[in-house]
XYZ file of C-alpha atoms in Angstrom:
787
model
C 52.004 122.258 144.659
C 50.588 119.122 143.010
C 48.158 117.508 145.481
C 48.737 114.010 144.106
C 52.490 114.331 144.668
C 51.790 115.481 148.235
C 49.717 112.311 148.704
C 51.952 109.705 147.056
C 55.111 111.045 148.740
C 53.272 110.907 152.103
C 53.997 114.495 153.059
C 50.867 114.377 155.234
C 52.702 111.946 157.549
C 55.506 114.474 157.945
C 52.899 117.082 158.904
C 51.387 114.709 161.461
C 54.815 114.053 162.989
C 55.466 117.801 163.039
C 52.142 118.511 164.791
C 53.127 116.253 167.697
C 55.841 118.763 168.632
C 53.453 121.742 168.837
C 52.528 123.042 172.304
C 48.971 124.074 171.448
C 46.072 123.298 169.154
C 46.974 126.525 167.324
C 50.435 125.210 166.456
C 49.032 121.783 165.523
C 46.551 123.432 163.168
C 49.319 125.281 161.349
C 51.444 122.109 161.189
C 48.609 120.034 159.730
C 47.957 122.603 156.985
C 51.615 123.191 156.071
C 52.301 123.279 152.321
C 55.591 123.657 150.405
C 56.093 126.989 148.670
C 57.539 127.602 145.181
C 58.755 131.085 146.243
C 62.510 131.211 146.862
C 62.207 134.343 149.042
C 59.425 132.883 151.204
C 61.246 129.579 151.686
C 64.399 131.467 152.648
C 62.518 133.438 155.320
C 60.891 130.247 156.624
C 64.289 128.611 157.055
C 65.645 131.675 158.836
C 62.710 131.494 161.270
C 63.200 127.762 161.835
C 66.940 128.286 162.324
C 66.324 130.958 164.979
C 63.979 128.604 166.835
C 66.513 125.764 166.512
C 69.223 128.014 167.964
C 67.078 128.708 171.039
C 66.177 125.024 171.427
C 69.870 124.095 171.222
C 70.951 126.706 173.791
C 67.965 126.828 176.148
C 66.286 123.465 175.640
C 62.783 124.856 176.306
C 60.372 127.637 175.363
C 57.665 129.072 177.707
C 54.641 128.394 175.501
C 52.503 126.632 178.121
C 48.986 127.892 178.828
C 48.102 129.173 175.379
C 44.968 127.790 173.715
C 42.623 128.572 170.829
C 40.425 131.294 172.334
C 39.216 132.657 168.999
C 35.644 131.244 169.425
C 35.438 132.808 172.902
C 36.599 136.178 171.587
C 34.052 136.136 168.754
C 31.182 135.252 171.102
C 32.169 138.015 173.499
C 32.384 140.437 170.548
C 28.730 139.801 169.581
C 27.550 140.296 173.188
C 27.631 136.736 174.525
C 28.664 135.964 178.100
C 31.679 133.694 178.592
C 31.728 131.075 181.319
C 34.509 130.997 183.946
C 36.516 128.290 182.101
C 36.533 130.334 178.898
C 37.596 133.469 180.744
C 40.389 131.507 182.438
C 41.572 130.349 178.996
C 41.705 133.998 177.883
C 43.780 134.944 180.951
C 46.167 132.002 180.447
C 46.709 132.925 176.791
C 47.497 136.516 177.799
C 49.939 135.089 180.358
C 51.596 132.939 177.667
C 52.186 136.073 175.579
C 53.703 137.895 178.560
C 55.976 134.923 179.249
C 57.254 134.970 175.669
C 57.874 138.715 175.907
C 59.996 138.246 179.029
C 61.788 135.296 177.442
C 62.754 137.290 174.336
C 63.767 140.278 176.463
C 66.282 138.004 178.214
C 67.547 136.787 174.838
C 68.014 140.396 173.715
C 70.060 141.168 176.827
C 72.227 138.107 176.137
C 72.970 139.484 172.661
C 71.291 136.713 170.650
C 70.762 137.640 166.998
C 67.113 136.633 166.384
C 65.547 139.359 164.203
C 62.494 137.367 163.047
C 61.550 136.284 166.562
C 61.998 139.762 168.033
C 59.940 141.391 165.288
C 57.114 138.854 165.732
C 57.005 138.967 169.539
C 56.859 142.776 169.413
C 53.317 142.406 168.001
C 52.075 140.829 171.255
C 49.928 143.084 173.475
C 50.541 142.893 177.221
C 46.872 143.257 178.356
C 48.031 143.038 181.974
C 44.956 144.832 183.339
C 42.491 142.460 181.638
C 44.415 139.412 182.865
C 44.572 140.826 186.418
C 40.823 141.513 186.494
C 39.943 138.019 185.205
C 42.265 136.306 187.702
C 40.808 138.445 190.515
C 37.301 137.268 189.645
C 37.954 133.659 188.536
C 39.879 131.305 190.824
C 42.297 128.533 189.798
C 39.462 125.977 189.793
C 37.518 127.877 187.137
C 34.854 129.283 189.486
C 33.848 132.872 190.264
C 35.614 133.756 193.521
C 34.066 135.522 196.529
C 36.361 138.509 195.908
C 34.885 139.120 192.450
C 32.583 141.741 194.011
C 31.557 142.998 197.465
C 27.935 142.022 196.875
C 28.841 138.451 195.914
C 30.983 138.112 199.022
C 28.105 139.251 201.286
C 25.577 136.919 199.588
C 27.858 133.885 199.895
C 28.569 134.549 203.558
C 24.830 134.758 204.230
C 24.236 131.562 202.235
C 26.894 129.661 204.142
C 25.471 130.894 207.465
C 21.942 129.826 206.522
C 23.191 126.432 205.285
C 24.929 125.952 208.616
C 21.710 126.763 210.533
C 19.703 124.305 208.437
C 22.261 121.557 208.967
C 22.407 122.196 212.694
C 18.628 121.938 212.942
C 18.499 118.721 210.965
C 21.444 117.255 212.902
C 19.499 117.746 216.095
C 16.639 115.759 214.603
C 18.821 112.892 213.334
C 20.570 112.562 216.678
C 17.399 112.668 218.713
C 16.531 109.226 220.126
C 12.828 109.798 219.515
C 13.399 110.707 215.861
C 16.101 108.195 214.912
C 13.661 105.255 214.806
C 11.584 107.140 212.209
C 14.555 107.640 209.846
C 15.859 105.130 207.316
C 19.371 106.554 207.875
C 20.814 109.263 210.095
C 21.997 111.445 207.243
C 21.121 114.798 205.689
C 20.744 114.930 201.928
C 19.557 117.342 199.225
C 16.588 117.091 196.901
C 15.521 119.936 194.551
C 18.201 122.159 196.110
C 16.569 121.769 199.565
C 17.899 119.957 202.612
C 15.859 116.846 203.521
C 16.055 113.708 205.713
C 15.178 110.088 204.724
C 12.000 109.068 206.626
C 10.368 105.654 206.774
C 7.008 105.497 204.999
C 4.995 104.690 208.133
C 6.312 107.779 210.020
C 5.372 110.303 207.358
C 2.704 111.999 209.437
C 4.812 111.921 212.577
C 7.649 113.922 211.031
C 5.510 116.348 209.035
C 6.785 118.637 206.312
C 7.113 118.579 202.536
C 7.873 115.355 200.605
C 10.383 116.005 197.782
C 11.235 112.468 196.658
C 10.983 108.780 197.529
C 13.163 105.690 197.112
C 12.650 103.186 194.325
C 10.875 100.777 196.708
C 8.661 103.514 198.134
C 9.683 102.593 201.683
C 11.678 105.790 202.192
C 10.422 109.343 201.743
C 12.775 112.364 201.509
C 10.971 114.952 203.644
C 11.811 118.584 204.322
C 10.746 119.002 207.970
C 8.476 121.940 208.707
C 11.060 123.331 211.100
C 13.517 124.110 208.262
C 11.115 125.131 205.479
C 11.527 128.838 206.178
C 15.321 128.583 206.315
C 15.367 126.546 203.068
C 13.242 129.233 201.424
C 15.693 131.889 202.582
C 18.575 129.762 201.289
C 16.899 129.399 197.914
C 16.502 133.179 197.613
C 20.179 133.659 198.451
C 21.154 131.169 195.746
C 19.082 133.056 193.196
C 20.786 136.320 194.182
C 24.185 134.606 193.987
C 23.455 133.318 190.490
C 22.334 136.767 189.324
C 25.488 138.392 190.716
C 27.748 135.749 189.127
C 26.058 136.289 185.749
C 26.549 140.040 186.120
C 30.257 139.568 186.820
C 30.677 137.201 183.839
C 28.901 139.678 181.528
C 31.174 142.454 182.783
C 34.330 140.406 182.148
C 33.055 139.294 178.747
C 32.519 142.942 177.849
C 36.132 143.699 178.770
C 37.252 140.814 176.558
C 35.142 142.177 173.687
C 36.853 145.581 174.011
C 40.247 143.894 173.418
C 39.110 141.726 170.472
C 41.721 142.997 168.024
C 44.604 142.794 170.501
C 43.620 139.289 171.621
C 43.302 138.057 168.033
C 46.780 139.444 167.303
C 48.175 137.653 170.350
C 46.573 134.374 169.296
C 47.917 134.520 165.723
C 51.392 135.570 166.933
C 51.643 132.811 169.527
C 50.383 130.271 166.975
C 53.121 131.337 164.573
C 55.839 131.142 167.227
C 54.562 127.753 168.433
C 54.731 126.545 164.828
C 58.359 127.725 164.469
C 59.401 125.856 167.581
C 57.474 122.757 166.521
C 59.628 122.743 163.361
C 62.771 123.184 165.470
C 61.881 120.351 167.876
C 60.905 118.090 164.966
C 64.226 118.812 163.252
C 66.100 117.887 166.424
C 64.061 114.685 166.764
C 65.001 113.422 163.283
C 68.589 114.770 163.518
C 67.997 117.189 160.670
C 70.035 120.151 159.439
C 69.334 123.406 157.654
C 69.862 123.078 153.900
C 71.271 125.708 151.578
C 68.813 126.865 148.888
C 69.491 126.905 145.144
C 67.344 128.841 142.679
C 68.620 126.831 139.704
C 67.156 123.559 140.995
C 70.527 122.019 141.860
C 70.047 119.563 144.741
C 72.960 117.909 146.533
C 72.162 115.741 149.541
C 74.800 114.198 151.790
C 73.837 111.137 153.843
C 70.141 111.729 153.177
C 67.623 109.571 155.074
C 63.912 108.992 154.568
C 62.264 111.118 157.310
C 59.516 108.569 158.026
C 61.925 105.677 158.633
C 63.691 104.993 161.925
C 66.952 106.941 161.801
C 68.818 103.967 163.284
C 67.604 101.684 160.485
C 67.458 104.003 157.462
C 70.521 103.695 155.221
C 71.815 107.171 154.274
C 72.635 107.949 150.654
C 74.326 110.761 148.761
C 71.980 112.042 146.038
C 72.662 114.791 143.516
C 70.493 116.195 140.736
C 71.200 119.335 138.740
C 74.412 120.975 137.640
C 75.978 118.756 134.964
C 72.904 116.518 134.722
C 69.218 117.057 135.467
C 67.890 113.605 134.518
C 68.771 110.472 136.495
C 67.756 106.924 135.583
C 68.005 104.453 138.484
C 68.085 100.830 137.313
C 68.313 97.559 139.176
C 66.255 94.647 140.525
C 63.035 94.956 142.485
C 63.157 95.394 146.305
C 66.555 97.022 145.883
C 65.580 100.395 147.327
C 64.941 102.371 144.121
C 61.495 103.563 145.207
C 62.736 104.496 148.692
C 65.483 106.616 147.106
C 62.905 108.271 144.846
C 60.569 109.030 147.751
C 63.437 110.240 149.932
C 64.462 112.794 147.301
C 60.903 114.001 146.716
C 59.942 114.175 150.377
C 63.114 116.026 151.351
C 62.398 118.510 148.552
C 58.911 119.098 149.964
C 60.299 119.472 153.502
C 62.913 121.966 152.380
C 60.364 124.053 150.458
C 58.095 124.018 153.528
C 60.791 125.565 155.727
C 61.599 122.324 157.550
C 65.112 121.152 158.280
C 65.994 118.030 156.290
C 67.323 114.628 157.448
C 70.705 115.018 155.771
C 74.221 116.031 156.783
C 75.316 119.670 157.068
C 76.347 121.165 153.738
C 73.409 119.720 151.797
C 71.417 121.972 149.495
C 68.042 121.727 147.807
C 66.631 123.220 144.636
C 63.436 125.275 144.755
C 60.904 123.983 142.233
C 57.727 125.610 140.972
C 55.974 122.254 141.095
C 56.691 118.622 141.911
C 55.040 115.768 139.997
C 55.199 112.128 141.080
C 53.952 108.928 139.496
C 54.654 106.348 142.155
C 52.893 103.132 143.150
C 50.184 100.924 141.687
C 47.143 103.093 141.038
C 45.011 100.384 139.377
C 41.302 101.198 139.646
C 38.735 98.397 139.329
C 35.840 100.851 139.428
C 37.222 102.831 136.473
C 38.287 99.660 134.628
C 41.864 100.928 134.427
C 44.835 98.563 134.391
C 48.119 99.386 136.124
C 49.589 100.559 132.833
C 46.545 102.656 131.968
C 46.498 104.256 135.392
C 50.177 105.210 135.127
C 49.750 106.558 131.606
C 46.795 108.705 132.700
C 48.987 110.316 135.356
C 51.911 110.724 132.958
C 49.733 112.438 130.355
C 48.587 114.955 132.991
C 52.193 115.520 134.062
C 53.413 116.155 130.502
C 50.732 118.838 130.083
C 51.972 120.882 133.062
C 55.703 120.174 133.336
C 58.211 122.956 132.599
C 61.873 123.779 133.177
C 61.215 124.643 136.832
C 59.574 121.314 137.690
C 60.720 118.182 139.485
C 59.348 114.940 138.025
C 59.572 111.553 139.761
C 58.724 108.395 137.777
C 58.622 105.019 139.527
C 58.982 101.959 137.243
C 58.421 104.036 134.128
C 56.783 102.028 131.348
C 55.872 99.068 133.564
C 52.729 97.020 133.136
C 52.962 96.319 129.398
C 55.140 94.506 126.849
C 58.803 94.943 127.930
C 60.075 96.125 124.542
C 57.212 98.538 124.033
C 57.401 99.688 127.665
C 61.134 100.379 127.404
C 60.708 102.314 124.143
C 57.829 104.301 125.624
C 59.860 105.048 128.765
C 62.747 106.451 126.723
C 60.368 108.581 124.645
C 58.733 110.018 127.785
C 62.124 110.726 129.339
C 63.235 112.460 126.145
C 60.141 114.682 126.211
C 60.551 115.668 129.862
C 64.299 116.132 129.380
C 63.682 118.359 126.373
C 61.420 120.608 128.470
C 64.311 121.076 130.930
C 62.620 119.531 133.967
C 64.650 117.862 136.728
C 63.779 114.183 136.551
C 64.454 110.980 138.452
C 63.068 107.754 137.002
C 63.383 104.191 138.261
C 63.105 101.186 135.946
C 64.088 97.542 135.685
C 64.273 97.596 131.871
C 67.812 96.689 130.720
C 67.354 98.867 127.610
C 67.426 101.997 129.771
C 70.818 101.120 131.278
C 72.549 102.661 128.272
C 70.161 105.636 128.169
C 72.514 107.982 129.983
C 75.595 107.208 127.891
C 74.559 108.917 124.685
C 72.481 111.828 126.040
C 73.876 115.037 127.440
C 72.581 115.989 130.891
C 71.464 112.427 131.688
C 73.171 110.066 134.140
C 72.656 106.468 135.169
C 72.466 105.291 138.766
C 71.733 102.112 140.653
C 71.163 100.829 144.165
C 73.994 98.613 145.398
C 73.273 94.891 145.910
C 75.446 92.532 147.952
C 75.550 89.165 146.179
C 77.256 87.574 149.184
C 74.421 88.294 151.616
C 71.731 88.374 148.881
C 70.558 91.685 150.354
C 70.447 95.211 148.945
C 72.644 97.754 150.760
C 70.317 100.619 149.701
C 73.331 102.786 148.805
C 72.805 104.867 145.684
C 75.637 104.596 143.129
C 75.512 107.565 140.768
C 77.134 106.980 137.391
C 76.842 103.177 137.588
C 73.786 101.453 136.052
C 72.294 98.471 137.849
C 73.095 95.007 136.595
C 71.067 91.847 136.792
C 71.922 89.640 139.771
C 69.513 86.804 138.950
C 72.208 84.259 138.043
C 74.402 85.100 141.057
C 71.450 84.915 143.442
C 70.304 81.611 141.969
C 73.755 80.102 142.454
C 73.921 81.337 146.051
C 70.518 79.797 146.733
C 71.652 76.392 145.455
C 70.293 76.186 141.893
C 72.290 73.625 139.900
C 75.067 75.109 137.786
C 73.955 73.419 134.541
C 70.515 75.046 134.863
C 72.146 78.452 135.463
C 74.459 77.855 132.479
C 71.526 76.979 130.199
C 69.754 80.145 131.298
C 72.880 82.189 130.631
C 73.077 80.775 127.097
C 69.603 82.131 126.441
C 70.737 85.676 127.213
C 72.029 87.625 124.258
C 75.674 88.563 123.749
C 74.897 92.258 124.065
C 73.264 91.716 127.449
C 76.379 89.865 128.626
C 78.538 92.760 127.450
C 76.370 95.268 129.299
C 76.472 93.260 132.526
C 80.242 92.813 132.246
C 80.637 96.536 131.639
C 78.539 97.325 134.711
C 80.500 94.834 136.812
C 83.745 96.490 135.693
C 82.365 99.907 136.594
C 81.361 98.688 140.048
C 84.829 97.242 140.688
C 86.480 100.440 139.472
C 84.221 102.498 141.720
C 85.027 100.382 144.761
C 88.779 100.644 144.063
C 88.433 104.391 143.628
C 86.563 104.667 146.935
C 89.191 102.601 148.732
C 92.002 104.678 147.199
C 90.191 107.863 148.185
C 89.749 106.702 151.776
C 93.424 105.698 151.975
C 94.524 109.041 150.501
C 92.327 110.952 152.942
C 93.763 108.961 155.848
C 97.356 109.689 154.709
C 96.503 113.355 154.216
C 94.991 113.623 157.704
C 98.058 111.919 159.188
C 100.416 114.241 157.293
C 98.457 117.323 158.366
C 98.524 116.201 162.004
C 102.282 115.612 161.807
C 102.783 119.003 160.141
C 100.803 120.759 162.892
C 102.764 118.911 165.579
C 106.118 119.887 164.022
C 105.013 123.509 163.675
C 104.050 123.614 167.347
C 107.345 122.029 168.430
C 109.321 124.442 166.247
C 107.449 127.417 167.693
C 108.115 126.180 171.229
C 111.818 125.660 170.387
C 112.154 129.186 168.939
C 110.377 130.641 171.958
C 112.589 128.766 174.409
C 115.753 129.705 172.477
C 114.816 133.390 172.522
C 113.947 133.232 176.213
C 117.309 131.660 177.130
C 119.250 134.114 174.988
C 117.455 137.084 176.480
C 118.027 135.783 180.005
C 121.751 135.282 179.345
C 122.172 138.751 177.882
C 120.278 140.359 180.755
C 122.608 138.596 183.180
C 125.644 139.803 181.223
C 124.374 143.377 181.124
C 123.771 143.356 184.864
C 127.280 142.016 185.511
C 128.709 144.740 183.258
C 126.748 147.381 185.133
C 128.211 146.080 188.380
C 131.737 146.306 186.936
C 131.169 149.905 185.858
C 129.816 150.779 189.286
C 132.924 149.277 190.827
C 135.070 151.417 188.533
C 133.190 154.548 189.573
C 133.733 153.599 193.192
C 137.499 153.258 192.600
C 137.674 156.663 190.943
C 135.678 158.224 193.761
C 138.134 156.748 196.254
C 141.056 158.236 194.270
C 139.416 161.676 194.347
C 138.942 161.361 198.091
C 142.590 160.422 198.524
C 143.594 163.407 196.387
C 141.698 165.794 198.614
C 142.885 164.234 201.841
C 146.603 163.814 201.050
C 147.007 166.734 198.648
C 148.997 164.402 196.416
C 149.625 165.514 192.875
C 147.059 163.350 191.167
C 145.758 165.132 188.105
C 142.219 164.923 186.649
C 143.514 163.666 183.320
C 145.124 160.804 185.150
C 141.816 159.943 186.760
C 140.066 160.018 183.383
C 142.770 157.829 181.888
C 142.384 155.357 184.764
C 138.625 155.227 184.164
C 139.211 154.651 180.446
C 141.543 151.761 181.229
C 138.887 150.270 183.506
C 136.252 150.539 180.774
C 138.592 148.922 178.252
C 139.137 146.079 180.690
C 135.326 145.526 180.939
C 133.789 142.826 178.757
C 132.296 144.013 175.462
C 128.762 142.824 174.676
C 127.431 142.534 171.176
C 124.325 144.456 172.230
C 120.769 143.441 171.445
C 119.710 144.418 167.974
C 116.655 146.530 167.746
C 113.834 144.773 166.008
C 112.539 146.653 163.001
C 109.101 148.081 163.530
C 106.467 145.755 162.150
C 103.696 147.626 160.433
C 100.293 147.126 162.038
C 98.514 144.302 160.308
C 94.814 143.790 159.871
C 92.820 142.337 162.736
C 91.991 139.124 160.852
C 95.062 137.468 159.333
C 96.925 134.192 159.379
C 97.748 134.152 163.098
C 100.458 131.737 164.225
C 101.748 130.435 167.564
C 104.127 132.959 169.083
C 102.329 136.035 167.689
C 101.663 138.811 170.168
C 97.951 139.665 170.148
C 95.400 141.739 171.991
C 92.402 139.910 173.502
C 89.659 142.430 172.663
C 86.979 141.351 175.216
C 89.552 141.257 178.084
C 91.555 144.253 176.825
C 94.870 142.508 177.621
C 97.934 141.652 175.590
C 99.323 138.148 175.353
C 100.739 135.669 172.878
C 99.331 132.709 170.974
C 100.390 129.365 172.435
C 98.748 127.040 169.903
C 96.101 126.858 167.219
C 93.234 124.537 168.262
C 90.975 124.728 165.196
C 90.326 126.629 162.022
C 89.369 129.807 163.911
C 90.225 128.945 167.534
C 93.478 129.607 169.424
C 94.964 129.048 172.853
C 96.304 132.371 174.203
C 98.558 133.071 177.230
C 97.414 136.251 179.066
C 99.810 136.716 181.957
C 99.289 133.697 184.227
C 96.034 132.780 182.497
C 95.726 130.474 179.524
C 92.421 130.944 177.639
C 90.739 129.808 174.429
C 89.707 132.546 171.993
C 88.151 132.770 168.537
C 89.725 134.688 165.652
C 87.156 137.502 166.049
C 88.288 138.082 169.684
C 91.968 138.639 168.747
C 93.813 141.614 167.250
C 97.291 141.100 165.823
C 100.056 143.196 167.493
C 103.438 141.822 166.443
C 105.331 138.705 165.457
C 108.713 137.937 167.093
C 111.753 138.034 164.818
C 113.862 134.861 164.660
C 116.671 135.243 167.210
C 120.161 135.152 165.729
C 122.531 132.849 167.584
C 125.650 134.740 168.556
C 128.411 134.069 171.109
C 128.102 135.666 174.510
C 131.072 137.436 176.001
C 132.138 136.030 179.307
C 131.673 138.497 182.116
C 134.126 138.194 184.947
C 132.975 139.739 188.147
C 133.742 139.394 191.775
C 131.438 136.437 192.196
C 128.240 134.749 191.031
C 125.789 137.375 189.628
C 122.888 138.229 191.918
C 119.410 137.241 190.669
C 116.801 139.918 189.989
C 114.389 138.270 192.421
C 114.471 136.630 195.850
C 112.037 133.964 197.056
C 111.286 134.216 200.804
C 108.361 131.757 200.875
C 108.684 129.110 203.602
C 111.284 131.139 205.593
C 110.932 132.051 209.264
C 110.072 135.704 209.759
C 113.445 136.779 211.249
C 115.469 134.682 208.780
C 113.512 136.068 205.843
C 114.151 139.711 206.829
C 117.844 138.974 207.422
C 118.125 137.408 203.932
C 116.215 140.327 202.440
C 118.531 142.928 203.969
C 121.578 141.108 202.629
C 119.959 140.677 199.206
C 119.136 144.413 198.870
C 122.774 145.295 199.596
C 123.959 142.847 196.938
C 121.424 144.204 194.412
C 122.640 147.755 195.087
C 126.255 146.699 194.522
C 125.204 144.945 191.269
C 123.617 148.164 190.040
C 120.118 146.720 189.611
C 117.492 149.420 189.140
C 114.597 147.098 190.023
C 114.193 143.717 191.785
C 111.288 141.499 192.896
C 110.634 140.062 196.353
C 108.500 136.897 196.352
C 106.825 136.548 199.748
C 103.569 134.777 198.776
C 100.086 135.575 200.075
C 99.608 133.185 202.995
C 98.483 134.806 206.265
C 100.018 138.138 205.279
C 102.572 138.347 208.149
C 105.636 138.007 205.925
C 104.148 140.378 203.335
C 103.574 143.063 205.990
C 107.082 142.588 207.318
C 108.566 142.988 203.828
C 106.515 146.102 203.139
C 107.593 147.639 206.496
C 111.236 146.874 205.675
C 110.899 148.459 202.222
C 109.423 151.679 203.650
C 112.301 152.102 206.152
C 115.246 151.227 203.899
C 117.064 154.422 202.779
C 118.290 152.948 199.459
C 114.826 151.926 198.188
C 113.237 154.624 196.046
C 109.708 153.158 195.713
C 107.747 149.896 195.771
C 104.559 148.391 194.323
C 102.643 145.108 194.330
C 103.168 142.733 191.402
C 100.818 142.907 188.422
C 98.713 139.964 187.198
C 101.551 138.649 185.036
C 104.153 139.125 187.831
C 102.484 137.217 190.670
C 99.947 139.738 191.971
C 99.822 140.440 195.709
C 102.292 137.624 196.345
C 105.176 139.747 194.959
C 106.570 143.197 195.857
C 108.588 145.020 193.160
C 111.057 147.660 194.473
C 112.930 150.475 192.696
C 116.500 150.988 193.952
C 118.285 154.380 194.175
C-alpha cells in the first residue's frame, strides 16, 4: 500500500487506537504494524477471524489472555546457554499458563457448539508444557524469588542461615540492652554494614567495645563496629550466604536449561497467543466504535450506509451514505470550504484501509467495501519551504507520481484538485487529470470548489456529481453527502443572513454571469426535488409499515377465528355423537329386556319382531352428518412458508404442536401442550395444515337429559363429597356410553388423588386408568377407560 496515503489518511492513529485494546505487548506490536492487504482472499480470512473474536466478545464479554508477555528475549538467551533470573522464569511460566487458559476456554466453546474454525485451528498449535510450568512454579515463588522448596540443599542452607542470624541478633540484643553498654552506643539498634551485623558505637568508646570497624557516620562521631563476640558467627553467616547464592544459581541454570529444551514449543505459543490477542483487540476496538463487518467486493464497488469517521467521537460525527462503483466509479464533490468535503474524502479512504486490514468498519450493517490493489491520496497542504515548492507545485508533484502508478484496480482521492493556481487554468487542469484517471478505470473521488467542475458529471459516462449539504438558515454545514446533486454557492445567502445590505448583494449578483445563475438555479431545483423525494419516500415507507402491521394483525385474528370455529364445531359434534351413543345403548337395553321377558314368560315374541323393533329405534335416532375425513396432505419440506395454525414438530424437544403466531422473519410462537415457546424456522418441521371447517347445521339430539361431560373436576371438594360425586359420575358416563373420561383432582397434598386412584382400582366397570400426559394436565388428572 502507498505509504503516503497511509500517512495523510491517518491510518497510524487507527492502529494506535487498536493497540490500546490489546492485552499484551505482543498484541500491541502486531496492532502497531498492521497494514491493509490488496489480497481479496487474505482480507476475507482476516474478517472471518475478527468476526469469530467479535462473536465471543458479544456472548462472553471477556477472554482469558491475562499473564502472557513477550518472553522471546528470555527464550533466546536460555537457548544460547544464559541463565534466566527468577522474574524472567516467572514470565515464562505465566505465558505457559495463559496458553493453557486459552485451551480450556476454547474447549468449553467447542462443547457449547460454537462454530469458530479459525480460532480452534490456531489454539490447537499451543503446547501445554505443564511439566515445565510446574517445575518453575515449584522453584520460584509468587514474589519472583527462588523458594526454599526449590531443592533440599537450599532448604537446609537457609534454615542454617536463619538460625545463625538469630544467634547473632540475640547476642547483639544482649549488648544493646545491657546498662553498662547502652551508654557507649549512639542508639540501641542493630544494623548491617558489608553484609555483617554491627552496632552504632560512640567514637570515644571504640576501644571499650572492641571489634572490627566497618563504617562511620558523616560526622565521625559514630562508628559501626562488629563486636568481637559475633565475628565468628558473622563469618559463618557469610559462608552460608555464599553457599545459598551458589545453590540458587545452580537452580536457575537448571531451569533455564529446561526452558532452552522447549525453545520451539515456547516460540510457537508466543506467536499463537500474539495472534489471538490481536484478533480480540480488533473485536474490542470494533465494539468500541460501534463497527460492523462489511461485505467484500472484488470489483471495487463500495457502498457505505451511515458511515462515520473512525477518529471522530461517534456521538458528534455525522453519518453519511457513500457509494462508489457500479454505475459510476468517479465522484466529484463540490461545494464551499469548511463544508465537510475533506472529512467525507478521508472517511471513505480510511474505512477502505480499515476494511482491507481486517477491521470492522464504523458503518451500518449491510455495507460493503471494494478491495483495491493500491490507494493513492493527495490531501492537505504539502507546501515545502526547504524545497522551494508552492502549494500548487507540491500537489502537482504528488499527482504526477500517482498518474505513473494508477491502474484500474486503484482508489484515488484528490482533495481540492487544481487548487493553488489561476482558477480557470486550475479548473481545466483538474478536468484533464480526472479524465486521465477515469480513462485508466481507477475509482476516484475528488473534491473541488471550482464551479466549472459542477457540470463535469453530466456529460461523462461513469462520473457523478455530489455535494455536502449546507443549511442556509443556521449558516452551518450538515455534513450530509448528497450524491447526484452538485454543490451550489451560498455566498449571497450567507451574506444576507449575516446582515449585508441588499443593494450590495444585488450589485455582486449582477457581476455573476448568466450561466452561473442558471447553474445555481438548476442545483437549487435539484436540491428541492431531492428533499421532496426523500419526504415522499419516508411517508411511503411509513404507510407501508402501517399496512404491513395491519395485514399481520388481520391474519392473526383470522387464524384465531378459524381455530376457535373449528374447536367449537368439533366440540358440538363430539357431544352429539356421545348423545347418539347413549341413545343406541338405551335401545340395546330395551331389546335385552324384551329377550328376557320372552324367556321368562314364554310369550310368542319372534326374533324378527325384535330386529324390527331395533330398526325402528335406530330410525328414531337423530342422524348426524358425520365428520368428513380430511384428505391426506403430502409431507412438505422442512423449511416452507409456515403459518399460524400449522401443525409442526419441534425438533430439539421432539414434540408436536401448532404455530400460534409469527414473531419475525424466521421466528414463531409455538404451543406444545401446556407450554408456549419461541422457536426459529430451523427448529420446526412441518406436519400438516388444518383444512377450513365447513359450516353445516347440527342435528338436535334428544336424550333423557343434559349430556354428561367427558371430564369431572373434583378440586376444592371435601374428600367424602368428592368420592360420592365421582361414583355418581362414573355411573352416568357408563349410561352415556363413554369409552374414556378424565377425572381432575389436582396435585395438592395428594390425599384426593390417592382416594381417586383407590376408587378406580376397586370399581368393577373401569377397565384401566393412567395419569394425564403433559398436554392433559399431568399428575393432576387421571384418565380412565370404561368397560
